[in-house]
Amino acid sequence: MSEALNVEKIFAEKVFTVAKMKERLPKKVFQEVMRVMNQGGELKMATADVVAKAMKDWAVENGATHFTHWFQPLTGITAEKHDSFVSHPDEEGRMLMEFSGKELIKGEPDASSFPSGGLRATFEARGYTAWDITSPCFLKESGCGTILCIPTAFCSYTGEALDKKTPLLRSMEALSEQALRIVRLFGNTEATKVTASVGPEQEYFLVDKDLFFQRKDLMFAGRTLFGAPAPKGQEMEDHYFGVIKERVGAYMKDLNEELWKLGVTAKTQHNEVAPAQHELAPIYETANIAVDHNQLVMEAMKRVAYKHDLRCLLHEKPYAGVNGSGKHNNWSITTDNGVNLLDPGDTPNKNIQFLLVLACIMKAVDTHADLLRQSASDVGNDHRLGANEAPPAIISIFLGDQLEDVVKQLVETGDASRVLAGGKLEAGVSTLPKFEKDATDRNRTSPFAFTGNKFEFRMVGSADSIASPNTTLNAIVAEAFCEAADVLEKAKAEGGFDNAVHDLIKEYMTKHQRIVFNGDGYSDKWVEEAARRGLPNIKSMIEAASTITTEKAVALFEKFGIFTRVELESREEIIYETYAKTINIEALTMVDMASKDIIPAVASYAGDLANSVIAIKEAGATAAAQVEILNEVDSLLAEAKSALNKLIAEESKAAAISDVKEQAFYYKDVVKTAMDALRAPIDKLEMLVDGSVWPIPTYGDLMFEV
Ligand code: ADP
Ligand code: MG
């Protein structure tokens, strides 16, 4: 038996938890910290000094030498700049490790090289980081030693958000404020705050380290740019939930341990649909902490892979022809007196507060379907959304039979007297337990599905930060709550609340019913049907980019102080920039692989083949098969070479375009097409030439040798 892991003991051992603060801080200081954590406001500098000292002592006791303000710039990943606790030695050369309150709460990393979309000219390179007291500090161990990480927001000198966290925090406050107005209308006087909770299910691929390093495309682009399908893919459906291979299991075990120590509640793990694809889900938590933790999950996935001579691929589409990876973003809203606003109860038809919330969400999602779709876009996700794969690029809501029926009754008659019950599940075997089943089955093809007491937003990409999708969700729902509360507060003051709420639910549901779709989201029929309903079908990341600067979007985000127009414009610009840079890297990698590795290997194979044809013919045979292969290879090689020339030419044209938007579209429309044209003959050649001469590992090697 292996030594038992005491999970309770190691859980959050690397986190400066509330319990540790309680133990280490004077009572008054602790109380002030808790007050700011729960209700907002500012810590007094004297208090911050005491907290910093306690935090530093704890960190140093646990081996830390440095601290860092850990932030999330617009690259979508995290950033850190380490400062040691070392201070100026005294006259006798003694040095004491120091960390002040000021250093804890505020930082000024130069950090001028992050994308800012023009928000911040490099010559006035002031960017500030500010402690997000609501997300716990933690210790990160790496080759650099142990670093105390302080989760922070990152803003410019003039207060513009330069990161993904600041708008998220702003959206959480907006949602809380507006949701409180709703629950107050229904007599909830106890709640003081409403919190968005998020549980992200993270998908990923593993690949052997040695094979990874033989593929420049995996190294530089995180996905394969060439590759014929393996004889076996996912068609047997034997990988999904299958027995976990030993090496992968050992990886998962270490990953869990690492995450538990960081206070991340790693909960489920399983094999996913594609070979070498897996998933991990933590237990849901407050949105900003879930966002931070998801970054830690992604980082840990990569770090732990090193220890097992593996590499973790978070790209949305590492391999063509098998499923890509996403991140199901489970989202709900709960009051601090324990009411989940998305919990329908047993009789949703009578739960007026729930119906109002549902009506508001239908309205929000329908009104801002474009924004929601945009919030889940990144370069890799273009291979999933709308590209014959889960989920479609069209936003719709799946409600399930029970709620759809309630909505239908409300729309048709203004009253929902009936509710479909779940009934008992009968397996037809007397020894199996019979249990109550949910009134609603699952729908796996919906991008935004109601799943019991939460919505599951399934569009998000596996490599992406979940900050934007949650910022957008919070914002659009806050707006719908606000508009409903404006009407209903007035009605209540006039004594007509019951009728007003009834009418409003009916009005919203009727107007926005078109966003509800319970059928197969992957079918072509749905694409046509959605077009008839007037629902947007935005095909790519860069086509979605301009949705954030429409008047509708600016009005929404400015109203709730989540983004200013300037912040939105800068983000749009960054989207184009990011897209162009990414495709540029992919194109250059393809050019490199094709011209240095693949074409030379095939050319030399063709030479060998030609020599053997000559030899065989000299010996008096026809060499018919060899001649046939030689002709095919020769013609595909010519096709590949001319496609390569074209790609090189188009890539340099694209690189020379100065307008970022125009450039991004050139990459999408022209360069990507040229990339596809190069890939096609090369993938065919891979199937044709002698396996031993193919210069890079094949799909079969990559996906099955883990
Ligand atoms: P499935 O794959 O069946 O959707 P998982 O267990 O893999 O389910 O993941 C479900 C995720 O949803 C988990 O992260 C879970 O903690 C989260 N979740 C459950 N209830 C809620 C809720 N009320 N609000 C937000 N997230 C939730
Ligand atoms: Mg799920």
PDB file of C-alpha atoms in Angstrom, residues 450-651:
ATOM      1  CA  PHE A 450     -29.839  25.302 -17.446  1.00  0.00           C
ATOM      2  CA  THR A 451     -28.630  22.412 -15.315  1.00  0.00           C
ATOM      3  CA  GLY A 452     -30.746  22.221 -12.187  1.00  0.00           C
ATOM      4  CA  ASN A 453     -29.692  25.282 -10.224  1.00  0.00           C
ATOM      5  CA  LYS A 454     -27.099  26.920 -12.447  1.00  0.00           C
ATOM      6  CA  PHE A 455     -26.401  27.771 -16.041  1.00  0.00           C
ATOM      7  CA  GLU A 456     -23.606  25.996 -17.821  1.00  0.00           C
ATOM      8  CA  PHE A 457     -21.923  28.234 -20.395  1.00  0.00           C
ATOM      9  CA  ARG A 458     -20.170  25.718 -22.589  1.00  0.00           C
ATOM     10  CA  MET A 459     -18.565  27.899 -25.219  1.00  0.00           C
ATOM     11  CA  VAL A 460     -15.494  28.988 -23.290  1.00  0.00           C
ATOM     12  CA  GLY A 461     -12.163  27.793 -24.666  1.00  0.00           C
ATOM     13  CA  SER A 462      -9.895  25.534 -22.666  1.00  0.00           C
ATOM     14  CA  ALA A 463      -6.896  27.873 -22.808  1.00  0.00           C
ATOM     15  CA  ASP A 464      -8.823  31.044 -22.127  1.00  0.00           C
ATOM     16  CA  SER A 465      -9.234  32.939 -18.888  1.00  0.00           C
ATOM     17  CA  ILE A 466     -12.784  32.646 -17.586  1.00  0.00           C
ATOM     18  CA  ALA A 467     -12.712  36.285 -16.489  1.00  0.00           C
ATOM     19  CA  SER A 468     -14.337  37.705 -19.640  1.00  0.00           C
ATOM     20  CA  PRO A 469     -17.246  35.260 -19.861  1.00  0.00           C
ATOM     21  CA  ASN A 470     -18.114  35.857 -16.228  1.00  0.00           C
ATOM     22  CA  THR A 471     -17.694  39.627 -16.480  1.00  0.00           C
ATOM     23  CA  THR A 472     -20.096  39.605 -19.418  1.00  0.00           C
ATOM     24  CA  LEU A 473     -22.598  37.281 -17.747  1.00  0.00           C
ATOM     25  CA  ASN A 474     -22.613  39.376 -14.596  1.00  0.00           C
ATOM     26  CA  ALA A 475     -22.964  42.593 -16.574  1.00  0.00           C
ATOM     27  CA  ILE A 476     -25.815  41.553 -18.846  1.00  0.00           C
ATOM     28  CA  VAL A 477     -27.781  40.017 -15.995  1.00  0.00           C
ATOM     29  CA  ALA A 478     -27.173  43.070 -13.796  1.00  0.00           C
ATOM     30  CA  GLU A 479     -28.667  45.218 -16.552  1.00  0.00           C
ATOM     31  CA  ALA A 480     -31.781  43.046 -16.862  1.00  0.00           C
ATOM     32  CA  PHE A 481     -32.207  43.020 -13.069  1.00  0.00           C
ATOM     33  CA  CYS A 482     -31.822  46.776 -12.979  1.00  0.00           C
ATOM     34  CA  GLU A 483     -34.450  47.359 -15.649  1.00  0.00           C
ATOM     35  CA  ALA A 484     -36.874  44.975 -13.956  1.00  0.00           C
ATOM     36  CA  ALA A 485     -36.259  46.537 -10.551  1.00  0.00           C
ATOM     37  CA  ASP A 486     -36.891  50.021 -11.972  1.00  0.00           C
ATOM     38  CA  VAL A 487     -40.359  48.939 -13.063  1.00  0.00           C
ATOM     39  CA  LEU A 488     -41.196  46.797 -10.063  1.00  0.00           C
ATOM     40  CA  GLU A 489     -40.019  49.152  -7.318  1.00  0.00           C
ATOM     41  CA  LYS A 490     -42.311  51.784  -8.737  1.00  0.00           C
ATOM     42  CA  ALA A 491     -45.208  49.344  -8.945  1.00  0.00           C
ATOM     43  CA  LYS A 492     -44.573  48.218  -5.406  1.00  0.00           C
ATOM     44  CA  ALA A 493     -44.661  51.770  -4.126  1.00  0.00           C
ATOM     45  CA  GLU A 494     -48.009  52.126  -5.823  1.00  0.00           C
ATOM     46  CA  GLY A 495     -49.299  48.877  -4.347  1.00  0.00           C
ATOM     47  CA  GLY A 496     -49.448  46.953  -7.629  1.00  0.00           C
ATOM     48  CA  PHE A 497     -46.475  44.631  -7.292  1.00  0.00           C
ATOM     49  CA  ASP A 498     -48.203  41.289  -7.857  1.00  0.00           C
ATOM     50  CA  ASN A 499     -49.770  42.279 -11.152  1.00  0.00           C
ATOM     51  CA  ALA A 500     -46.690  44.122 -12.298  1.00  0.00           C
ATOM     52  CA  VAL A 501     -44.354  41.192 -11.708  1.00  0.00           C
ATOM     53  CA  HIS A 502     -46.758  38.839 -13.424  1.00  0.00           C
ATOM     54  CA  ASP A 503     -46.959  41.114 -16.459  1.00  0.00           C
ATOM     55  CA  LEU A 504     -43.239  41.684 -16.581  1.00  0.00           C
ATOM     56  CA  ILE A 505     -42.416  37.981 -16.519  1.00  0.00           C
ATOM     57  CA  LYS A 506     -44.881  37.391 -19.327  1.00  0.00           C
ATOM     58  CA  GLU A 507     -43.567  40.336 -21.305  1.00  0.00           C
ATOM     59  CA  TYR A 508     -39.904  39.318 -21.030  1.00  0.00           C
ATOM     60  CA  MET A 509     -40.571  35.664 -21.740  1.00  0.00           C
ATOM     61  CA  THR A 510     -42.727  36.456 -24.750  1.00  0.00           C
ATOM     62  CA  LYS A 511     -40.259  38.907 -26.195  1.00  0.00           C
ATOM     63  CA  HIS A 512     -37.234  36.722 -25.653  1.00  0.00           C
ATOM     64  CA  GLN A 513     -38.626  33.246 -26.148  1.00  0.00           C
ATOM     65  CA  ARG A 514     -36.717  33.007 -29.426  1.00  0.00           C
ATOM     66  CA  ILE A 515     -33.475  32.509 -27.490  1.00  0.00           C
ATOM     67  CA  VAL A 516     -34.784  29.231 -26.016  1.00  0.00           C
ATOM     68  CA  PHE A 517     -33.853  26.135 -27.985  1.00  0.00           C
ATOM     69  CA  ASN A 518     -34.037  22.621 -26.641  1.00  0.00           C
ATOM     70  CA  GLY A 519     -33.102  20.692 -29.785  1.00  0.00           C
ATOM     71  CA  ASP A 520     -29.842  19.540 -31.335  1.00  0.00           C
ATOM     72  CA  GLY A 521     -27.525  22.534 -31.462  1.00  0.00           C
ATOM     73  CA  TYR A 522     -25.112  20.818 -33.842  1.00  0.00           C
ATOM     74  CA  SER A 523     -27.600  20.280 -36.638  1.00  0.00           C
ATOM     75  CA  ASP A 524     -27.724  22.319 -39.850  1.00  0.00           C
ATOM     76  CA  LYS A 525     -31.450  22.696 -39.313  1.00  0.00           C
ATOM     77  CA  TRP A 526     -30.738  24.740 -36.201  1.00  0.00           C
ATOM     78  CA  VAL A 527     -28.441  27.071 -38.118  1.00  0.00           C
ATOM     79  CA  GLU A 528     -31.290  27.802 -40.525  1.00  0.00           C
ATOM     80  CA  GLU A 529     -33.873  28.045 -37.777  1.00  0.00           C
ATOM     81  CA  ALA A 530     -31.681  30.418 -35.758  1.00  0.00           C
ATOM     82  CA  ALA A 531     -31.269  32.652 -38.811  1.00  0.00           C
ATOM     83  CA  ARG A 532     -35.052  32.741 -39.175  1.00  0.00           C
ATOM     84  CA  ARG A 533     -35.318  33.751 -35.526  1.00  0.00           C
ATOM     85  CA  GLY A 534     -32.814  36.518 -36.120  1.00  0.00           C
ATOM     86  CA  LEU A 535     -30.221  35.150 -33.712  1.00  0.00           C
ATOM     87  CA  PRO A 536     -26.652  36.160 -34.439  1.00  0.00           C
ATOM     88  CA  ASN A 537     -24.272  33.515 -35.777  1.00  0.00           C
ATOM     89  CA  ILE A 538     -20.833  35.057 -35.439  1.00  0.00           C
ATOM     90  CA  LYS A 539     -18.290  32.755 -36.978  1.00  0.00           C
ATOM     91  CA  SER A 540     -14.963  33.922 -35.663  1.00  0.00           C
ATOM     92  CA  MET A 541     -13.122  35.730 -32.917  1.00  0.00           C
ATOM     93  CA  ILE A 542     -12.343  38.767 -35.019  1.00  0.00           C
ATOM     94  CA  GLU A 543     -15.854  39.036 -36.387  1.00  0.00           C
ATOM     95  CA  ALA A 544     -17.041  39.048 -32.773  1.00  0.00           C
ATOM     96  CA  ALA A 545     -14.552  41.723 -31.706  1.00  0.00           C
ATOM     97  CA  SER A 546     -16.577  44.748 -32.742  1.00  0.00           C
ATOM     98  CA  THR A 547     -19.556  43.629 -30.621  1.00  0.00           C
ATOM     99  CA  ILE A 548     -17.866  45.124 -27.561  1.00  0.00           C
ATOM    100  CA  THR A 549     -17.831  48.636 -28.969  1.00  0.00           C
ATOM    101  CA  THR A 550     -21.390  48.879 -30.309  1.00  0.00           C
ATOM    102  CA  GLU A 551     -23.475  51.632 -28.744  1.00  0.00           C
ATOM    103  CA  LYS A 552     -25.517  48.916 -27.021  1.00  0.00           C
ATOM    104  CA  ALA A 553     -22.415  47.404 -25.435  1.00  0.00           C
ATOM    105  CA  VAL A 554     -20.854  50.707 -24.434  1.00  0.00           C
ATOM    106  CA  ALA A 555     -24.130  51.809 -22.826  1.00  0.00           C
ATOM    107  CA  LEU A 556     -24.330  48.566 -20.860  1.00  0.00           C
ATOM    108  CA  PHE A 557     -20.762  48.531 -19.598  1.00  0.00           C
ATOM    109  CA  GLU A 558     -20.575  52.249 -18.859  1.00  0.00           C
ATOM    110  CA  LYS A 559     -23.902  52.255 -17.019  1.00  0.00           C
ATOM    111  CA  PHE A 560     -22.540  49.805 -14.467  1.00  0.00           C
ATOM    112  CA  GLY A 561     -19.007  51.159 -14.424  1.00  0.00           C
ATOM    113  CA  ILE A 562     -17.540  47.910 -15.722  1.00  0.00           C
ATOM    114  CA  PHE A 563     -15.695  49.240 -18.763  1.00  0.00           C
ATOM    115  CA  THR A 564     -15.340  52.710 -20.192  1.00  0.00           C
ATOM    116  CA  ARG A 565     -15.617  53.222 -23.915  1.00  0.00           C
ATOM    117  CA  VAL A 566     -11.853  53.688 -24.052  1.00  0.00           C
ATOM    118  CA  GLU A 567     -11.261  50.413 -22.221  1.00  0.00           C
ATOM    119  CA  LEU A 568     -13.557  48.623 -24.655  1.00  0.00           C
ATOM    120  CA  GLU A 569     -11.893  50.164 -27.695  1.00  0.00           C
ATOM    121  CA  SER A 570      -8.506  49.126 -26.405  1.00  0.00           C
ATOM    122  CA  ARG A 571      -9.723  45.585 -25.915  1.00  0.00           C
ATOM    123  CA  GLU A 572     -11.093  45.397 -29.416  1.00  0.00           C
ATOM    124  CA  GLU A 573      -7.733  46.453 -30.731  1.00  0.00           C
ATOM    125  CA  ILE A 574      -5.956  43.823 -28.639  1.00  0.00           C
ATOM    126  CA  ILE A 575      -8.207  41.135 -30.072  1.00  0.00           C
ATOM    127  CA  TYR A 576      -7.112  41.983 -33.621  1.00  0.00           C
ATOM    128  CA  GLU A 577      -3.500  42.185 -32.547  1.00  0.00           C
ATOM    129  CA  THR A 578      -3.582  38.879 -30.717  1.00  0.00           C
ATOM    130  CA  TYR A 579      -5.269  37.171 -33.608  1.00  0.00           C
ATOM    131  CA  ALA A 580      -2.803  38.472 -36.184  1.00  0.00           C
ATOM    132  CA  LYS A 581       0.193  37.554 -34.052  1.00  0.00           C
ATOM    133  CA  THR A 582      -1.080  34.066 -33.373  1.00  0.00           C
ATOM    134  CA  ILE A 583      -1.833  33.226 -36.991  1.00  0.00           C
ATOM    135  CA  ASN A 584       1.503  34.748 -37.951  1.00  0.00           C
ATOM    136  CA  ILE A 585       3.297  32.354 -35.600  1.00  0.00           C
ATOM    137  CA  GLU A 586       1.300  29.432 -36.965  1.00  0.00           C
ATOM    138  CA  ALA A 587       2.058  30.380 -40.560  1.00  0.00           C
ATOM    139  CA  LEU A 588       5.774  30.809 -39.892  1.00  0.00           C
ATOM    140  CA  THR A 589       5.869  27.492 -38.073  1.00  0.00           C
ATOM    141  CA  MET A 590       4.231  25.768 -41.018  1.00  0.00           C
ATOM    142  CA  VAL A 591       6.694  27.352 -43.415  1.00  0.00           C
ATOM    143  CA  ASP A 592       9.570  26.213 -41.233  1.00  0.00           C
ATOM    144  CA  MET A 593       8.321  22.642 -40.868  1.00  0.00           C
ATOM    145  CA  ALA A 594       7.385  22.263 -44.505  1.00  0.00           C
ATOM    146  CA  SER A 595      10.546  23.697 -45.959  1.00  0.00           C
ATOM    147  CA  LYS A 596      13.104  22.372 -43.488  1.00  0.00           C
ATOM    148  CA  ASP A 597      11.679  19.024 -42.464  1.00  0.00           C
ATOM    149  CA  ILE A 598       8.822  17.646 -44.484  1.00  0.00           C
ATOM    150  CA  ILE A 599       9.554  18.631 -48.070  1.00  0.00           C
ATOM    151  CA  PRO A 600      13.247  17.588 -47.864  1.00  0.00           C
ATOM    152  CA  ALA A 601      12.263  14.221 -46.365  1.00  0.00           C
ATOM    153  CA  VAL A 602       9.684  13.605 -49.058  1.00  0.00           C
ATOM    154  CA  ALA A 603      12.058  14.755 -51.806  1.00  0.00           C
ATOM    155  CA  SER A 604      14.700  12.357 -50.660  1.00  0.00           C
ATOM    156  CA  TYR A 605      12.147   9.579 -50.406  1.00  0.00           C
ATOM    157  CA  ALA A 606      11.085  10.349 -53.994  1.00  0.00           C
ATOM    158  CA  GLY A 607      14.750  10.160 -55.027  1.00  0.00           C
ATOM    159  CA  ASP A 608      15.156   6.752 -53.416  1.00  0.00           C
ATOM    160  CA  LEU A 609      11.977   5.597 -55.038  1.00  0.00           C
ATOM    161  CA  ALA A 610      13.174   6.797 -58.449  1.00  0.00           C
ATOM    162  CA  ASN A 611      16.462   4.946 -58.001  1.00  0.00           C
ATOM    163  CA  SER A 612      14.656   1.794 -57.092  1.00  0.00           C
ATOM    164  CA  VAL A 613      12.404   2.156 -60.142  1.00  0.00           C
ATOM    165  CA  ILE A 614      15.514   2.359 -62.320  1.00  0.00           C
ATOM    166  CA  ALA A 615      17.060  -0.635 -60.599  1.00  0.00           C
ATOM    167  CA  ILE A 616      13.899  -2.703 -60.873  1.00  0.00           C
ATOM    168  CA  LYS A 617      13.448  -1.846 -64.525  1.00  0.00           C
ATOM    169  CA  GLU A 618      17.083  -2.729 -65.222  1.00  0.00           C
ATOM    170  CA  ALA A 619      16.420  -6.054 -63.607  1.00  0.00           C
ATOM    171  CA  GLY A 620      13.650  -6.546 -66.145  1.00  0.00           C
ATOM    172  CA  ALA A 621      10.513  -5.982 -64.031  1.00  0.00           C
ATOM    173  CA  THR A 622       7.944  -3.203 -64.629  1.00  0.00           C
ATOM    174  CA  ALA A 623       8.087  -1.444 -61.220  1.00  0.00           C
ATOM    175  CA  ALA A 624       4.457  -0.539 -61.857  1.00  0.00           C
ATOM    176  CA  ALA A 625       3.532   0.000 -58.194  1.00  0.00           C
ATOM    177  CA  GLN A 626       6.659   2.046 -57.509  1.00  0.00           C
ATOM    178  CA  VAL A 627       6.042   4.186 -60.564  1.00  0.00           C
ATOM    179  CA  GLU A 628       2.497   4.825 -59.445  1.00  0.00           C
ATOM    180  CA  ILE A 629       3.607   5.852 -55.967  1.00  0.00           C
ATOM    181  CA  LEU A 630       6.383   7.953 -57.405  1.00  0.00           C
ATOM    182  CA  ASN A 631       3.953   9.823 -59.638  1.00  0.00           C
ATOM    183  CA  GLU A 632       1.581  10.492 -56.770  1.00  0.00           C
ATOM    184  CA  VAL A 633       4.370  11.627 -54.475  1.00  0.00           C
ATOM    185  CA  ASP A 634       5.823  13.795 -57.184  1.00  0.00           C
ATOM    186  CA  SER A 635       2.574  15.554 -57.915  1.00  0.00           C
ATOM    187  CA  LEU A 636       1.696  16.097 -54.225  1.00  0.00           C
ATOM    188  CA  LEU A 637       5.194  17.362 -53.618  1.00  0.00           C
ATOM    189  CA  ALA A 638       4.790  19.879 -56.429  1.00  0.00           C
ATOM    190  CA  GLU A 639       1.430  20.938 -54.969  1.00  0.00           C
ATOM    191  CA  ALA A 640       2.992  21.320 -51.519  1.00  0.00           C
ATOM    192  CA  LYS A 641       5.870  23.366 -52.868  1.00  0.00           C
ATOM    193  CA  SER A 642       3.632  25.758 -54.714  1.00  0.00           C
ATOM    194  CA  ALA A 643       1.323  26.076 -51.668  1.00  0.00           C
ATOM    195  CA  LEU A 644       4.395  26.802 -49.581  1.00  0.00           C
ATOM    196  CA  ASN A 645       5.459  29.568 -51.953  1.00  0.00           C
ATOM    197  CA  LYS A 646       1.995  31.043 -51.809  1.00  0.00           C
ATOM    198  CA  LEU A 647       1.899  30.919 -47.998  1.00  0.00           C
ATOM    199  CA  ILE A 648       5.276  32.646 -47.770  1.00  0.00           C
ATOM    200  CA  ALA A 649       4.080  35.379 -50.100  1.00  0.00           C
ATOM    201  CA  GLU A 650       0.747  35.920 -48.331  1.00  0.00           C
ATOM    202  CA  GLU A 651       2.322  35.854 -44.919  1.00  0.00           C
TER     203      GLU A 651
END
